[in-house]
Coordinates of C-alpha atoms and ligand atoms in Angstrom, one line a residue:
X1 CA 0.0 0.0 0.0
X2 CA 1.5 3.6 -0.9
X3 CA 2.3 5.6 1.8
X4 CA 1.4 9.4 1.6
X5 CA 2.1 11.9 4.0
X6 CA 0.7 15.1 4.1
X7 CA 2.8 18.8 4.9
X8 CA 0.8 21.5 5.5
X9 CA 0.8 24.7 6.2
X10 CA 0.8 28.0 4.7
X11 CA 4.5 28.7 3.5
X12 CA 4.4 32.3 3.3
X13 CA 7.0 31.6 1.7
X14 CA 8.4 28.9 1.9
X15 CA 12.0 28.7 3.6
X16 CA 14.5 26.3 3.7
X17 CA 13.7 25.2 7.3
X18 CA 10.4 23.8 5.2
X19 CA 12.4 22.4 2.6
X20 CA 14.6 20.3 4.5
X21 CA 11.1 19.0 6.5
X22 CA 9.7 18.0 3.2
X23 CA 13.0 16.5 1.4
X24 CA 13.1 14.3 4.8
X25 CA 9.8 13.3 4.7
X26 CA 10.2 12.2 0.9
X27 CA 12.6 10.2 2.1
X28 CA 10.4 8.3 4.5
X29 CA 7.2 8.3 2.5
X30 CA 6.1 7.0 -1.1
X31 CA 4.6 10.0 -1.5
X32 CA 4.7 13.5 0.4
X33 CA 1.7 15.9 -0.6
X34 CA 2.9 19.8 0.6
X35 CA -0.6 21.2 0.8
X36 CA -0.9 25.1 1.1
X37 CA -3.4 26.5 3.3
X38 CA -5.4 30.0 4.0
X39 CA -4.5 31.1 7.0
X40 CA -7.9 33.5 7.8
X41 CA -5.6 34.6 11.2
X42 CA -2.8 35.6 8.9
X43 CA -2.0 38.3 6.2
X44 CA -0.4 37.0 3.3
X45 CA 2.0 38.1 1.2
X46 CA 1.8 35.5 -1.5
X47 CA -1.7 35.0 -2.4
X48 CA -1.8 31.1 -2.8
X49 CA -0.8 30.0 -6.4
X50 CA 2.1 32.3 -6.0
X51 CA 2.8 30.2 -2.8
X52 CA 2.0 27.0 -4.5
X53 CA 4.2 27.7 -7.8
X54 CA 7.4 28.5 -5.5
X55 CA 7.0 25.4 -3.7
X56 CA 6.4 23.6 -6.9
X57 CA 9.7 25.0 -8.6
X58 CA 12.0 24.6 -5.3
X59 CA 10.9 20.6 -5.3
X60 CA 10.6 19.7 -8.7
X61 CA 13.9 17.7 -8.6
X62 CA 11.1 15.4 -6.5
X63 CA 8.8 13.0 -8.2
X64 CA 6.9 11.8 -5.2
X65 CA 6.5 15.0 -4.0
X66 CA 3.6 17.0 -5.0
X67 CA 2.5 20.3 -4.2
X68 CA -1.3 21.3 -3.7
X69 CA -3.6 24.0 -2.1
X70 CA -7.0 23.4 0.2
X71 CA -9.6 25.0 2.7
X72 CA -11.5 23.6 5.0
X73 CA -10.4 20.9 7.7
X74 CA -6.8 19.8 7.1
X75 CA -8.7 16.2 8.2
X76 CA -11.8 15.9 5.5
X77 CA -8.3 17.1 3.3
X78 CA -6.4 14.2 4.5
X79 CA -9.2 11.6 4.1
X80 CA -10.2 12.7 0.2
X81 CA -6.3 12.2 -0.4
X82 CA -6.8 9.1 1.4
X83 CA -3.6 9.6 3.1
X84 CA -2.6 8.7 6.7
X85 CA -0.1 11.1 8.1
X86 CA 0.4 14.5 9.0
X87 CA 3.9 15.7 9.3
X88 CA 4.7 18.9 11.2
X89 CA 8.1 20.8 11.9
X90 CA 8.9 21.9 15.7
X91 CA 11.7 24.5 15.7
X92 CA 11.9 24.4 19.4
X93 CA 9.9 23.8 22.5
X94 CA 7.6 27.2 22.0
X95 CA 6.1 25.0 19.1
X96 CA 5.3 22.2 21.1
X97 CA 2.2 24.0 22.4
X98 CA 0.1 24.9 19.4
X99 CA 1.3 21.3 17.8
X100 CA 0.2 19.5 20.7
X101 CA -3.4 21.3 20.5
X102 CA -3.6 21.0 16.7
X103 CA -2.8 17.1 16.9
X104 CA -4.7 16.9 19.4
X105 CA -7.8 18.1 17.8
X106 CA -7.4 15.7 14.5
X107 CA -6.6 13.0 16.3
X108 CA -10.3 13.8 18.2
X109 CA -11.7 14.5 14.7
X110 CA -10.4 11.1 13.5
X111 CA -8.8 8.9 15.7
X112 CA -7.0 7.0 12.3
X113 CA -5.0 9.8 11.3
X114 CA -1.6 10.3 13.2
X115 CA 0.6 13.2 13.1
X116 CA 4.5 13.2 13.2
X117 CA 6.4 15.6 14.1
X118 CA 9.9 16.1 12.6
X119 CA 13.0 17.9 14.3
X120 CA 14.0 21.0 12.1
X121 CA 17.7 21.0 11.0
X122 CA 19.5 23.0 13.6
X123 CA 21.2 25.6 11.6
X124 CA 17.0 26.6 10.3
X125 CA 15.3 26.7 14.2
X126 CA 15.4 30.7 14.0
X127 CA 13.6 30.7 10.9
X128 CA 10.0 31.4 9.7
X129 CA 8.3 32.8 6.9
X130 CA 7.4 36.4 8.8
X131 CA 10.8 37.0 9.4
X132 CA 11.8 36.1 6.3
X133 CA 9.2 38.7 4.9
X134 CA 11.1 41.4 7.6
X135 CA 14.4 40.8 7.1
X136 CA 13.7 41.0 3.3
X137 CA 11.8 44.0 3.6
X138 CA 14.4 45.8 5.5
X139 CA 17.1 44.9 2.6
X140 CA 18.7 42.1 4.6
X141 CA 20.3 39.5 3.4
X142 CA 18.5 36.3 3.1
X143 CA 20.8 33.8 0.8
X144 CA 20.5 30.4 2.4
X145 CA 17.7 30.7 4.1
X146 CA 14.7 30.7 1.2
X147 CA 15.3 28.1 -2.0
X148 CA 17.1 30.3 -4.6
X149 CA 13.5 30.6 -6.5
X150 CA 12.1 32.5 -3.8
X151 CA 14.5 35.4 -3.7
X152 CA 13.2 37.2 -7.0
X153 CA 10.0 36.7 -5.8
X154 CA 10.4 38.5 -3.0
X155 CA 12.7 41.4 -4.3
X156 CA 9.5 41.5 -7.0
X157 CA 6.7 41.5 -4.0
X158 CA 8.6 43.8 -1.6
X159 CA 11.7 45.3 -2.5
X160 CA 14.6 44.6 -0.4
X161 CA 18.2 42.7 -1.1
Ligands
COA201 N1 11.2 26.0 8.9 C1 10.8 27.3 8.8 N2 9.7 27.8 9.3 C2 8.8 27.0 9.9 C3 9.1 25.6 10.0 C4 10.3 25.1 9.5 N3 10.7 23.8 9.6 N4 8.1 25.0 10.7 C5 7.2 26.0 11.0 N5 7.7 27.1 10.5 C6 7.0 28.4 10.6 C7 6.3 28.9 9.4 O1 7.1 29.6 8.5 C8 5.2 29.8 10.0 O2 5.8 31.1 10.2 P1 4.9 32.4 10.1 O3 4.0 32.3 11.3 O4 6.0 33.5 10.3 O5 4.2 32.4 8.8 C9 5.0 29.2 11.4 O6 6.0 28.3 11.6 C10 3.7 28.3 11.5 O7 3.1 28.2 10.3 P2 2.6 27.0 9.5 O8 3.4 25.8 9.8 O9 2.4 27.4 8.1 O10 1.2 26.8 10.3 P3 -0.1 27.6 10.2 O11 -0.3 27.9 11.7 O12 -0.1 28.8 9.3 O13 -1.1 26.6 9.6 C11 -2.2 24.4 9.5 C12 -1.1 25.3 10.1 C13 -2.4 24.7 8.0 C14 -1.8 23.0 9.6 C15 -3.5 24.7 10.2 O14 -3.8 26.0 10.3 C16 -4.7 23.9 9.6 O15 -4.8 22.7 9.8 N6 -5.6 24.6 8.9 C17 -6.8 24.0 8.3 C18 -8.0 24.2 9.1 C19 -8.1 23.1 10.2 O16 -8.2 22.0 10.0 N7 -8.2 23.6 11.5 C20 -8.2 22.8 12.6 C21 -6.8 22.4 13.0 S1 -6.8 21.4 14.4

């Protein structure tokens, strides 16, 4: 049976912390399915085929891994992709809290679907896509830290480097 795992989350952009998550998890899983959210809570940068298309270019070395965009319950998401898993990233313990709740939810929402959580490469804890959006913003240097498709993009969308 093919194992799929699902990634999601809202990769505004996406960074390398992400990328290193999904490349992991495409080593674990037949197939890894990145699916891009709407974050109502959240004020995006990227509306989300912009967010979908980097992803899409920064993994297409990847043939199991596909990139994809939903609303609704991450769990009625999971079940029409009739995949199993939910992968997550903790960066450090101040994640633990949110994860726990959000994993906790699903699991109470369907008690079939597991979620795994993945330690994010050291060098990448700092990282997330806000201040990613600063630090670009403020003409700072962020080489290493997004996939090289991202940078453009963001020189394009807010100025900066
Ligand atoms: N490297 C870099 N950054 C990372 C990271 C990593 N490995 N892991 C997490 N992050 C950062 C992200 O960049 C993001 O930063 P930002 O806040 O500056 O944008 C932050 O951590 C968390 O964002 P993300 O992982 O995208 O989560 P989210 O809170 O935006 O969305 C969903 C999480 C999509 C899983 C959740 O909102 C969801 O399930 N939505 C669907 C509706 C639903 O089912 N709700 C009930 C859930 S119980």
């Amino acid at each position: 049976m093919r194992r799929v795992a699902v990634y999601p989350g809202s990769f505004d952009p996406i960074t390398n912390g992400h990328l290193d998550i999904i490349e992991r998890t495409a080593n674990i899983f037949d197939n890894v399915i990145v699916a891009v959210s709407n974050n109502p809570n959240k004020d995006h940068l990227f509306n989300r085929k912009e967010r979908v298309e980097m992803i899409e270019e920064a993994t297409s070395d990847y043939e199991s891994i596909e990139v994809d965009a939903f609303d609704g319950l991450l769990i009625d998401y999971i079940k029409q992709q009739e995949a199993g898993i939910i992968v997550r990233g903790l960066r450090a313990v101040s994640d633990f809290e949110a994860e726990f709740q959000m994993a906790s939810m699903n699991k109470k929402l369907d008690s079939d679907i597991e979620t795994i959580f993945m330690m994010t490469k050291n060098k990448y804890v700092y990282l997330s896509s806000s201040i990613i959006r600063e630090v670009s913003e403020l003409g700072g240097c962020i080489e290493g830290l997004v996939p090289e498709n991202v940078i453009p993009r963001l020189r394009e969308e807010i100025g900066g480097e």
